[in-house]
């Protein structure tokens, strides 16, 4: 599956917005609201790898906010990962496991 396929699948399941990592939280492109990680829940994630180039690897995270806003966050492979995104995803994974 390509990243475009993963995004289309997420959208079919109601994850229409994009969440962007910022210092202090995650902002929704739909509402403009800044959420703290405690206001978010990691619903599902899928990874894609389209070959031997690590730059082609990415993970799409489906996230739901406590107000019902659903969106995705895309993170590049570990070498190219945004540290703000990585920190937020780590918190969401820990919260999901708890």
JSON list of C-alpha atoms in Angstrom, two decimals:
[
{"chain": "A", "resi": 1, "resn": "UNK", "atom": "CA", "xyz": [0.00, 0.00, 0.00]},
{"chain": "A", "resi": 2, "resn": "UNK", "atom": "CA", "xyz": [1.19, 3.49, -0.77]},
{"chain": "A", "resi": 3, "resn": "UNK", "atom": "CA", "xyz": [0.91, 6.46, 1.54]},
{"chain": "A", "resi": 4, "resn": "UNK", "atom": "CA", "xyz": [-1.85, 7.83, -0.71]},
{"chain": "A", "resi": 5, "resn": "UNK", "atom": "CA", "xyz": [-3.76, 4.54, -0.26]},
{"chain": "A", "resi": 6, "resn": "UNK", "atom": "CA", "xyz": [-3.39, 4.77, 3.51]},
{"chain": "A", "resi": 7, "resn": "UNK", "atom": "CA", "xyz": [-4.65, 8.37, 3.50]},
{"chain": "A", "resi": 8, "resn": "UNK", "atom": "CA", "xyz": [-7.66, 7.42, 1.36]},
{"chain": "A", "resi": 9, "resn": "UNK", "atom": "CA", "xyz": [-8.48, 4.54, 3.72]},
{"chain": "A", "resi": 10, "resn": "UNK", "atom": "CA", "xyz": [-8.22, 6.80, 6.77]},
{"chain": "A", "resi": 11, "resn": "UNK", "atom": "CA", "xyz": [-10.51, 9.35, 5.14]},
{"chain": "A", "resi": 12, "resn": "UNK", "atom": "CA", "xyz": [-13.06, 6.61, 4.37]},
{"chain": "A", "resi": 13, "resn": "UNK", "atom": "CA", "xyz": [-13.10, 5.88, 8.11]},
{"chain": "A", "resi": 14, "resn": "UNK", "atom": "CA", "xyz": [-13.75, 9.50, 9.05]},
{"chain": "A", "resi": 15, "resn": "UNK", "atom": "CA", "xyz": [-10.18, 10.66, 9.70]},
{"chain": "A", "resi": 16, "resn": "UNK", "atom": "CA", "xyz": [-10.51, 13.73, 7.50]},
{"chain": "A", "resi": 17, "resn": "UNK", "atom": "CA", "xyz": [-8.23, 16.24, 9.21]},
{"chain": "A", "resi": 18, "resn": "UNK", "atom": "CA", "xyz": [-4.48, 16.50, 9.50]},
{"chain": "A", "resi": 19, "resn": "UNK", "atom": "CA", "xyz": [-2.82, 16.93, 12.87]},
{"chain": "A", "resi": 20, "resn": "UNK", "atom": "CA", "xyz": [0.38, 18.96, 12.89]},
{"chain": "A", "resi": 21, "resn": "UNK", "atom": "CA", "xyz": [2.87, 18.74, 15.73]},
{"chain": "A", "resi": 22, "resn": "UNK", "atom": "CA", "xyz": [3.81, 21.99, 17.40]},
{"chain": "A", "resi": 23, "resn": "UNK", "atom": "CA", "xyz": [5.64, 22.79, 20.57]},
{"chain": "A", "resi": 24, "resn": "UNK", "atom": "CA", "xyz": [3.10, 22.20, 23.31]},
{"chain": "A", "resi": 25, "resn": "UNK", "atom": "CA", "xyz": [0.78, 19.93, 21.36]},
{"chain": "A", "resi": 26, "resn": "UNK", "atom": "CA", "xyz": [-0.93, 19.08, 18.11]},
{"chain": "A", "resi": 27, "resn": "UNK", "atom": "CA", "xyz": [-2.96, 21.45, 15.95]},
{"chain": "A", "resi": 28, "resn": "UNK", "atom": "CA", "xyz": [-5.86, 20.34, 13.77]},
{"chain": "A", "resi": 29, "resn": "UNK", "atom": "CA", "xyz": [-6.01, 21.82, 10.29]},
{"chain": "A", "resi": 30, "resn": "UNK", "atom": "CA", "xyz": [-9.81, 21.66, 10.44]},
{"chain": "A", "resi": 31, "resn": "UNK", "atom": "CA", "xyz": [-10.51, 23.50, 13.67]},
{"chain": "A", "resi": 32, "resn": "UNK", "atom": "CA", "xyz": [-7.20, 25.22, 14.33]},
{"chain": "A", "resi": 33, "resn": "UNK", "atom": "CA", "xyz": [-7.45, 23.99, 17.90]},
{"chain": "A", "resi": 34, "resn": "UNK", "atom": "CA", "xyz": [-4.26, 23.05, 19.74]},
{"chain": "A", "resi": 35, "resn": "UNK", "atom": "CA", "xyz": [-4.62, 19.75, 21.62]},
{"chain": "A", "resi": 36, "resn": "UNK", "atom": "CA", "xyz": [-2.36, 18.39, 24.30]},
{"chain": "A", "resi": 37, "resn": "UNK", "atom": "CA", "xyz": [-1.38, 14.73, 23.98]},
{"chain": "A", "resi": 38, "resn": "UNK", "atom": "CA", "xyz": [-3.72, 13.93, 26.90]},
{"chain": "A", "resi": 39, "resn": "UNK", "atom": "CA", "xyz": [-6.65, 15.12, 24.76]},
{"chain": "A", "resi": 40, "resn": "UNK", "atom": "CA", "xyz": [-5.77, 12.67, 21.97]},
{"chain": "A", "resi": 41, "resn": "UNK", "atom": "CA", "xyz": [-6.14, 8.95, 21.43]},
{"chain": "A", "resi": 42, "resn": "UNK", "atom": "CA", "xyz": [-4.16, 6.85, 18.99]},
{"chain": "A", "resi": 43, "resn": "UNK", "atom": "CA", "xyz": [-6.72, 4.73, 17.16]},
{"chain": "A", "resi": 44, "resn": "UNK", "atom": "CA", "xyz": [-4.62, 2.91, 14.57]},
{"chain": "A", "resi": 45, "resn": "UNK", "atom": "CA", "xyz": [-1.41, 3.13, 12.59]},
{"chain": "A", "resi": 46, "resn": "UNK", "atom": "CA", "xyz": [-0.16, 1.75, 9.28]},
{"chain": "A", "resi": 47, "resn": "UNK", "atom": "CA", "xyz": [3.30, 1.85, 7.78]},
{"chain": "A", "resi": 48, "resn": "UNK", "atom": "CA", "xyz": [4.39, 1.85, 4.18]},
{"chain": "A", "resi": 49, "resn": "UNK", "atom": "CA", "xyz": [7.70, 0.89, 2.64]},
{"chain": "A", "resi": 50, "resn": "UNK", "atom": "CA", "xyz": [7.94, 1.32, -1.11]},
{"chain": "A", "resi": 51, "resn": "UNK", "atom": "CA", "xyz": [11.41, -0.07, -1.68]},
{"chain": "A", "resi": 52, "resn": "UNK", "atom": "CA", "xyz": [14.96, 0.02, -0.47]},
{"chain": "A", "resi": 53, "resn": "UNK", "atom": "CA", "xyz": [15.13, 3.80, -0.05]},
{"chain": "A", "resi": 54, "resn": "UNK", "atom": "CA", "xyz": [14.53, 4.65, 3.64]},
{"chain": "A", "resi": 55, "resn": "UNK", "atom": "CA", "xyz": [13.17, 8.01, 2.48]},
{"chain": "A", "resi": 56, "resn": "UNK", "atom": "CA", "xyz": [10.15, 6.13, 1.10]},
{"chain": "A", "resi": 57, "resn": "UNK", "atom": "CA", "xyz": [9.18, 4.78, 4.52]},
{"chain": "A", "resi": 58, "resn": "UNK", "atom": "CA", "xyz": [6.43, 6.49, 6.50]},
{"chain": "A", "resi": 59, "resn": "UNK", "atom": "CA", "xyz": [3.78, 5.73, 9.10]},
{"chain": "A", "resi": 60, "resn": "UNK", "atom": "CA", "xyz": [0.27, 7.16, 9.09]},
{"chain": "A", "resi": 61, "resn": "UNK", "atom": "CA", "xyz": [-1.27, 7.51, 12.55]},
{"chain": "A", "resi": 62, "resn": "UNK", "atom": "CA", "xyz": [-5.05, 7.78, 12.91]},
{"chain": "A", "resi": 63, "resn": "UNK", "atom": "CA", "xyz": [-5.83, 9.99, 15.90]},
{"chain": "A", "resi": 64, "resn": "UNK", "atom": "CA", "xyz": [-9.06, 11.06, 17.59]},
{"chain": "A", "resi": 65, "resn": "UNK", "atom": "CA", "xyz": [-9.34, 14.08, 19.87]},
{"chain": "A", "resi": 66, "resn": "UNK", "atom": "CA", "xyz": [-11.57, 14.07, 22.94]},
{"chain": "A", "resi": 67, "resn": "UNK", "atom": "CA", "xyz": [-13.98, 16.44, 21.16]},
{"chain": "A", "resi": 68, "resn": "UNK", "atom": "CA", "xyz": [-14.50, 13.91, 18.34]},
{"chain": "A", "resi": 69, "resn": "UNK", "atom": "CA", "xyz": [-12.16, 15.50, 15.79]},
{"chain": "A", "resi": 70, "resn": "UNK", "atom": "CA", "xyz": [-10.53, 12.73, 13.76]},
{"chain": "A", "resi": 71, "resn": "UNK", "atom": "CA", "xyz": [-7.37, 13.17, 11.77]},
{"chain": "A", "resi": 72, "resn": "UNK", "atom": "CA", "xyz": [-4.08, 11.72, 10.70]},
{"chain": "A", "resi": 73, "resn": "UNK", "atom": "CA", "xyz": [-0.47, 12.47, 11.43]},
{"chain": "A", "resi": 74, "resn": "UNK", "atom": "CA", "xyz": [2.20, 11.23, 9.04]},
{"chain": "A", "resi": 75, "resn": "UNK", "atom": "CA", "xyz": [5.69, 10.55, 10.29]},
{"chain": "A", "resi": 76, "resn": "UNK", "atom": "CA", "xyz": [8.67, 9.82, 8.06]},
{"chain": "A", "resi": 77, "resn": "UNK", "atom": "CA", "xyz": [11.07, 7.00, 8.81]},
{"chain": "A", "resi": 78, "resn": "UNK", "atom": "CA", "xyz": [12.97, 7.21, 12.09]},
{"chain": "A", "resi": 79, "resn": "UNK", "atom": "CA", "xyz": [16.02, 8.88, 10.54]},
{"chain": "A", "resi": 80, "resn": "UNK", "atom": "CA", "xyz": [13.95, 11.76, 9.14]},
{"chain": "A", "resi": 81, "resn": "UNK", "atom": "CA", "xyz": [11.35, 11.95, 11.91]},
{"chain": "A", "resi": 82, "resn": "UNK", "atom": "CA", "xyz": [10.31, 15.31, 13.32]},
{"chain": "A", "resi": 83, "resn": "UNK", "atom": "CA", "xyz": [11.27, 15.25, 17.02]},
{"chain": "A", "resi": 84, "resn": "UNK", "atom": "CA", "xyz": [7.98, 16.96, 18.05]},
{"chain": "A", "resi": 85, "resn": "UNK", "atom": "CA", "xyz": [5.96, 14.32, 16.20]},
{"chain": "A", "resi": 86, "resn": "UNK", "atom": "CA", "xyz": [8.06, 11.50, 17.64]},
{"chain": "A", "resi": 87, "resn": "UNK", "atom": "CA", "xyz": [7.56, 12.78, 21.19]},
{"chain": "A", "resi": 88, "resn": "UNK", "atom": "CA", "xyz": [3.78, 13.09, 20.75]},
{"chain": "A", "resi": 89, "resn": "UNK", "atom": "CA", "xyz": [3.47, 9.65, 19.15]},
{"chain": "A", "resi": 90, "resn": "UNK", "atom": "CA", "xyz": [5.51, 8.14, 22.01]},
{"chain": "A", "resi": 91, "resn": "UNK", "atom": "CA", "xyz": [3.08, 9.67, 24.55]},
{"chain": "A", "resi": 92, "resn": "UNK", "atom": "CA", "xyz": [0.05, 8.42, 22.58]},
{"chain": "A", "resi": 93, "resn": "UNK", "atom": "CA", "xyz": [1.50, 4.92, 22.38]},
{"chain": "A", "resi": 94, "resn": "UNK", "atom": "CA", "xyz": [2.19, 4.87, 26.12]},
{"chain": "A", "resi": 95, "resn": "UNK", "atom": "CA", "xyz": [-1.33, 6.11, 26.86]},
{"chain": "A", "resi": 96, "resn": "UNK", "atom": "CA", "xyz": [-2.78, 3.44, 24.58]},
{"chain": "A", "resi": 97, "resn": "UNK", "atom": "CA", "xyz": [-0.83, 0.71, 26.35]},
{"chain": "A", "resi": 98, "resn": "UNK", "atom": "CA", "xyz": [-1.92, 1.87, 29.80]}
]
